[in-house]
mmCIF file of C-alpha atoms in Angstrom:
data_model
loop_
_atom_site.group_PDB
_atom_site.id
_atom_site.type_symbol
_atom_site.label_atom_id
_atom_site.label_comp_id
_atom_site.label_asym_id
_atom_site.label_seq_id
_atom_site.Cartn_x
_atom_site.Cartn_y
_atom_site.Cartn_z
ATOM 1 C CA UNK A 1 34.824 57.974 -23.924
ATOM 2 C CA UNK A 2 31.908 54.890 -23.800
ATOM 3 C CA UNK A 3 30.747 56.358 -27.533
ATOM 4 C CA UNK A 4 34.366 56.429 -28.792
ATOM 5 C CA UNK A 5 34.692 52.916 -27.655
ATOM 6 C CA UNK A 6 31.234 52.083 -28.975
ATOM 7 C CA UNK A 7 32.149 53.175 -32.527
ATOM 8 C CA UNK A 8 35.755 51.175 -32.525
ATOM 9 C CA UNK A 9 34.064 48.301 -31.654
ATOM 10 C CA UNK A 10 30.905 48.361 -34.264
ATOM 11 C CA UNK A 11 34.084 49.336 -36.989
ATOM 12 C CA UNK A 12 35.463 46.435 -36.040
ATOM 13 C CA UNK A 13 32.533 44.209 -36.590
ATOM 14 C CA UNK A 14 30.876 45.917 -39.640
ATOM 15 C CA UNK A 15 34.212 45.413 -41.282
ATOM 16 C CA UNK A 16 34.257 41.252 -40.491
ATOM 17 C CA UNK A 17 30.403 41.776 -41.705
ATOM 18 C CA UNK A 18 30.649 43.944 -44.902
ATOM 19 C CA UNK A 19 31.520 41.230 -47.262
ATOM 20 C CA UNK A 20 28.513 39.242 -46.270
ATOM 21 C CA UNK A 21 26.648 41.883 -46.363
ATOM 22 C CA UNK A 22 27.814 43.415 -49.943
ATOM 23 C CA UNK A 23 27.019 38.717 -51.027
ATOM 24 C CA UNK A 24 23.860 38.895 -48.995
ATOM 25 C CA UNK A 25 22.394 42.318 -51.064
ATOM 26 C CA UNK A 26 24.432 41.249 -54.444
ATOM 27 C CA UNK A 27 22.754 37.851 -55.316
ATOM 28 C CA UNK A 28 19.375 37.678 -52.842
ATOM 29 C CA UNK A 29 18.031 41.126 -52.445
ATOM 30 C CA UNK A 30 18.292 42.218 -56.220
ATOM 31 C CA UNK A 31 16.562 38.911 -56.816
ATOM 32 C CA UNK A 32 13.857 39.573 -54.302
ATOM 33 C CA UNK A 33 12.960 42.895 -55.349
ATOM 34 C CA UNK A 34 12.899 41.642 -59.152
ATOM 35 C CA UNK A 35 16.459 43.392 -60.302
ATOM 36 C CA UNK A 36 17.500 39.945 -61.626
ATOM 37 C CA UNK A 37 20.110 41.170 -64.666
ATOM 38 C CA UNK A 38 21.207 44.584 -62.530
ATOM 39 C CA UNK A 39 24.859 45.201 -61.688
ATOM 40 C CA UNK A 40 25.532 42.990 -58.606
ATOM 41 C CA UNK A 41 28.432 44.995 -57.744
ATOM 42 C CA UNK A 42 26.217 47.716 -57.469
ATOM 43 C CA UNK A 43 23.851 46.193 -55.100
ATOM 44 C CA UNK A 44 26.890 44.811 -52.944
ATOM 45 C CA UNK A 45 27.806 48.629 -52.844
ATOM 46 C CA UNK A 46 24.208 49.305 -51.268
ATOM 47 C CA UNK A 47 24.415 46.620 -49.077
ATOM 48 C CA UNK A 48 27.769 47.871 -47.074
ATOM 49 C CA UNK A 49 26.567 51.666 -46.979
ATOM 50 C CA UNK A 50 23.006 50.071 -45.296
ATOM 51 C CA UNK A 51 25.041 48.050 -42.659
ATOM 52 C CA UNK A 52 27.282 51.453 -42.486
ATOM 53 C CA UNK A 53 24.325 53.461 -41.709
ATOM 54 C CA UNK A 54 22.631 50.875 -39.430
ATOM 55 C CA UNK A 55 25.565 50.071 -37.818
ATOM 56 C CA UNK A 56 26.674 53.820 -36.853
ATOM 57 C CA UNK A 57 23.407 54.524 -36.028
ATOM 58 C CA UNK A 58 23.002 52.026 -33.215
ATOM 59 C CA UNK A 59 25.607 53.658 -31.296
ATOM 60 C CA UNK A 60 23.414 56.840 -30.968
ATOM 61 C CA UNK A 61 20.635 54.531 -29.476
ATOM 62 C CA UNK A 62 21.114 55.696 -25.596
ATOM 63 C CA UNK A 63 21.678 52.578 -22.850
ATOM 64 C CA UNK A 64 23.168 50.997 -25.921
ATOM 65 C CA UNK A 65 26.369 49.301 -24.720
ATOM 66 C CA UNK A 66 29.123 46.611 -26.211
ATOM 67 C CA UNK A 67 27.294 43.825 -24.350
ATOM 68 C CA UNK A 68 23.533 44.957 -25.881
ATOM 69 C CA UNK A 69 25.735 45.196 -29.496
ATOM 70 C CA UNK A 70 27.177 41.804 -29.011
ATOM 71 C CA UNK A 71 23.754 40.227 -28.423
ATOM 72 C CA UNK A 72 22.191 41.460 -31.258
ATOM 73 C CA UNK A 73 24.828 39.911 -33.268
ATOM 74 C CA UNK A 74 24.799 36.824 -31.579
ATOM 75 C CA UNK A 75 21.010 36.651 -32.342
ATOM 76 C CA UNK A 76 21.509 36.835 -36.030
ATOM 77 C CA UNK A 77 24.563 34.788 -36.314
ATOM 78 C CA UNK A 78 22.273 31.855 -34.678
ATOM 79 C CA UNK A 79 18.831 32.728 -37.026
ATOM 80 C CA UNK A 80 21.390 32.065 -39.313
ATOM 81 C CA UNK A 81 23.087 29.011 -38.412
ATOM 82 C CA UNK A 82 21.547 25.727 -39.435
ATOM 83 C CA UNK A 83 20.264 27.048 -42.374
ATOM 84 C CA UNK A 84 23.894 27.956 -43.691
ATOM 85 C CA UNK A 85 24.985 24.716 -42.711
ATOM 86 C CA UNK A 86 22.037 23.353 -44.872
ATOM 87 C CA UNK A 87 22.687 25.478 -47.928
ATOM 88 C CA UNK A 88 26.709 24.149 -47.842
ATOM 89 C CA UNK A 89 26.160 20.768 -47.216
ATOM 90 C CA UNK A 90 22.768 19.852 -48.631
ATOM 91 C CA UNK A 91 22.801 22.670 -51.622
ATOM 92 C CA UNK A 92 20.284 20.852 -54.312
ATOM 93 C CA UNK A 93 17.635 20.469 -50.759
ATOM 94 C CA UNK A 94 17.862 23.704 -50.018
ATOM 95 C CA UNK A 95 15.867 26.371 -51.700
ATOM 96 C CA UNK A 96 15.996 29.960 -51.718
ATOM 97 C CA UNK A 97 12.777 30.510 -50.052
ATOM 98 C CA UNK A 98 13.677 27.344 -47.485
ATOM 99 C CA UNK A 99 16.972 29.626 -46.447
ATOM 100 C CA UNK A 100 15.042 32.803 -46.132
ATOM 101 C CA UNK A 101 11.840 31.391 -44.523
ATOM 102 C CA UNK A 102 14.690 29.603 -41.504
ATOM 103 C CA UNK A 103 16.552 32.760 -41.574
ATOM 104 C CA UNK A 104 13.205 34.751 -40.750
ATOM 105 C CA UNK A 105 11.180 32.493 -38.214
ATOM 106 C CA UNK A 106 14.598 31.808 -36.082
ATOM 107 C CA UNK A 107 15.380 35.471 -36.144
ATOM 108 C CA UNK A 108 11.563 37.036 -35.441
ATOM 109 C CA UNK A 109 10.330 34.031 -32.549
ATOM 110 C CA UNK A 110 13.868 32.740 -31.352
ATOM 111 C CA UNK A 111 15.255 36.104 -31.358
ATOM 112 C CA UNK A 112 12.289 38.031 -29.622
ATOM 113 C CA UNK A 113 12.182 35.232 -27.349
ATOM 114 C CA UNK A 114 15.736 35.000 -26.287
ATOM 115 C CA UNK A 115 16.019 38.802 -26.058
ATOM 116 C CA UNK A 116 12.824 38.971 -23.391
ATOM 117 C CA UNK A 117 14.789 36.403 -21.206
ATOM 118 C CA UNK A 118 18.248 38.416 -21.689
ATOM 119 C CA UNK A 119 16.561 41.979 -21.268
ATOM 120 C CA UNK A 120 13.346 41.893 -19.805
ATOM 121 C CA UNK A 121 13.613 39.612 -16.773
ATOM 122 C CA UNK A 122 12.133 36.603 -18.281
ATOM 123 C CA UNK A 123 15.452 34.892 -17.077
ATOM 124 C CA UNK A 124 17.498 31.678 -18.593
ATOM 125 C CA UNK A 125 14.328 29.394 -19.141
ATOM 126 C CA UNK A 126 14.020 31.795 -22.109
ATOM 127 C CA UNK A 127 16.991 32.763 -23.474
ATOM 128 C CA UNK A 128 17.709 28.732 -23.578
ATOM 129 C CA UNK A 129 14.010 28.519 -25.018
ATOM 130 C CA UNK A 130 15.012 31.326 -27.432
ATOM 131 C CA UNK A 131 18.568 30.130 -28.681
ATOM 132 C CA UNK A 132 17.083 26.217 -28.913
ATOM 133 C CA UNK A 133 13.919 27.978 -31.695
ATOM 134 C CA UNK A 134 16.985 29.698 -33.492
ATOM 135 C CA UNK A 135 19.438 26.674 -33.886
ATOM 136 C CA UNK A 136 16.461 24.052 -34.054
ATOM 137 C CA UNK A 137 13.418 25.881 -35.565
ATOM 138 C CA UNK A 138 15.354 27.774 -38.186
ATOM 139 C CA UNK A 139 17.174 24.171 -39.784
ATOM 140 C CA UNK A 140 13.066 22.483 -39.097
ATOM 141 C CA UNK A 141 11.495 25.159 -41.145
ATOM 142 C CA UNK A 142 14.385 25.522 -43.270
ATOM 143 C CA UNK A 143 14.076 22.115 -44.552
ATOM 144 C CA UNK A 144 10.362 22.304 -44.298
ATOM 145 C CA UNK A 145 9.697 24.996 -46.702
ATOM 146 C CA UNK A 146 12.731 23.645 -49.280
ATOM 147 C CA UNK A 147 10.562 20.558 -49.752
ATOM 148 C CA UNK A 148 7.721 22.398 -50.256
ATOM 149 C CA UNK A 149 9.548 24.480 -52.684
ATOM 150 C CA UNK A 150 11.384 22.358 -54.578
#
C-alpha cells in the first residue's frame, strides 16, 4: 500500500517536472555535451525518460518515504532559485556557465548541508545554514561567475 502511494505521488510530480526537464535537456545538455545543431526535440525526449527512470527508481530505494521525496525536491527547487530569478530578470548578466556554476554549488554544499541537519541529527542550525547557501550562495556565485564570463 506505502509503494502504491509512493508511485502516485512521484507521477504526480514527474508530470509538473517533465516539461522542465524535456527544456532543461533540449537547449543546455545538447549544448554541454557539444550536440549544438541536433534535434532538440529529441533530446527533450531523453530528458523525460531520464527523470522517468530516476524518478521510478527512487521509490525502490527502501526507508524512502513521501516526506524523504519531498525534500529532495525542495533541495533542488532552492539550488535553483535565485539563479532563475537572475536569468528572467537580469538575462544579458547572466551567463550560461553563471546559471550552471549557482545551480551546482547551491545544490552540492547547500544541499549536503541542509540534508545532514534534516537526516543526520545535525538539527535546525543546519538545515537553516543549508537553505541560506542555496538561496544566497547560488544568486552570489551565480552572478560571480556571469561577470567572469561575460
Amino acid at each position: 500500500r506505502r509503494r502504491h502511494t509512493r508511485y502516485i505521488s512521484v507521477t504526480g510530480v514527474q508530470t509538473c517536472a517533465l516539461p522542465i526537464c524535456a527544456n532543461l535537456f533540449a537547449n543546455d545538455v545538447k549544448d554541454i555535451l557539444g550536440y549544438k545543431d541536433s534535434d532538440p526535440i529529441l533530446w527533450g525526449k531523453i530528458g523525460m525518460i531520464v527523470l522517468a527512470v530516476i524518478g521510478n527508481l527512487s521509490i525502490l530505494i527502501p526507508g524512502v518515504d513521501l516526506t524523504t521525496l519531498f525534500m529532495v525536491g525542495k533541495v533542488l527547487a532552492c539550488a535553483l532559485f535565485i539563479p532563475i530569478l537572475m536569468a528572467i530578470m537580469f538575462d544579458e548578466l547572466t551567463t550560461q556557465a553563471g546559471f550552471v556554476s549557482g545551480g551546482l554549488v547551491s545544490f552540492i554544499i547547500g544541499g549536503g548541508v541542509f540534508v545532514y541537519g534534516q537526516f543526520f541529527g545535525g538539527g535546525v542550525m543546519y538545515v537553516a545554514l543549508g537553505t541560506a547557501v542555496q538561496i544566497i550562495g547560488g544568486g552570489v556565485v551565480c552572478y560571480i561567475v556571469s561577470k567572469l564570463t561575460k
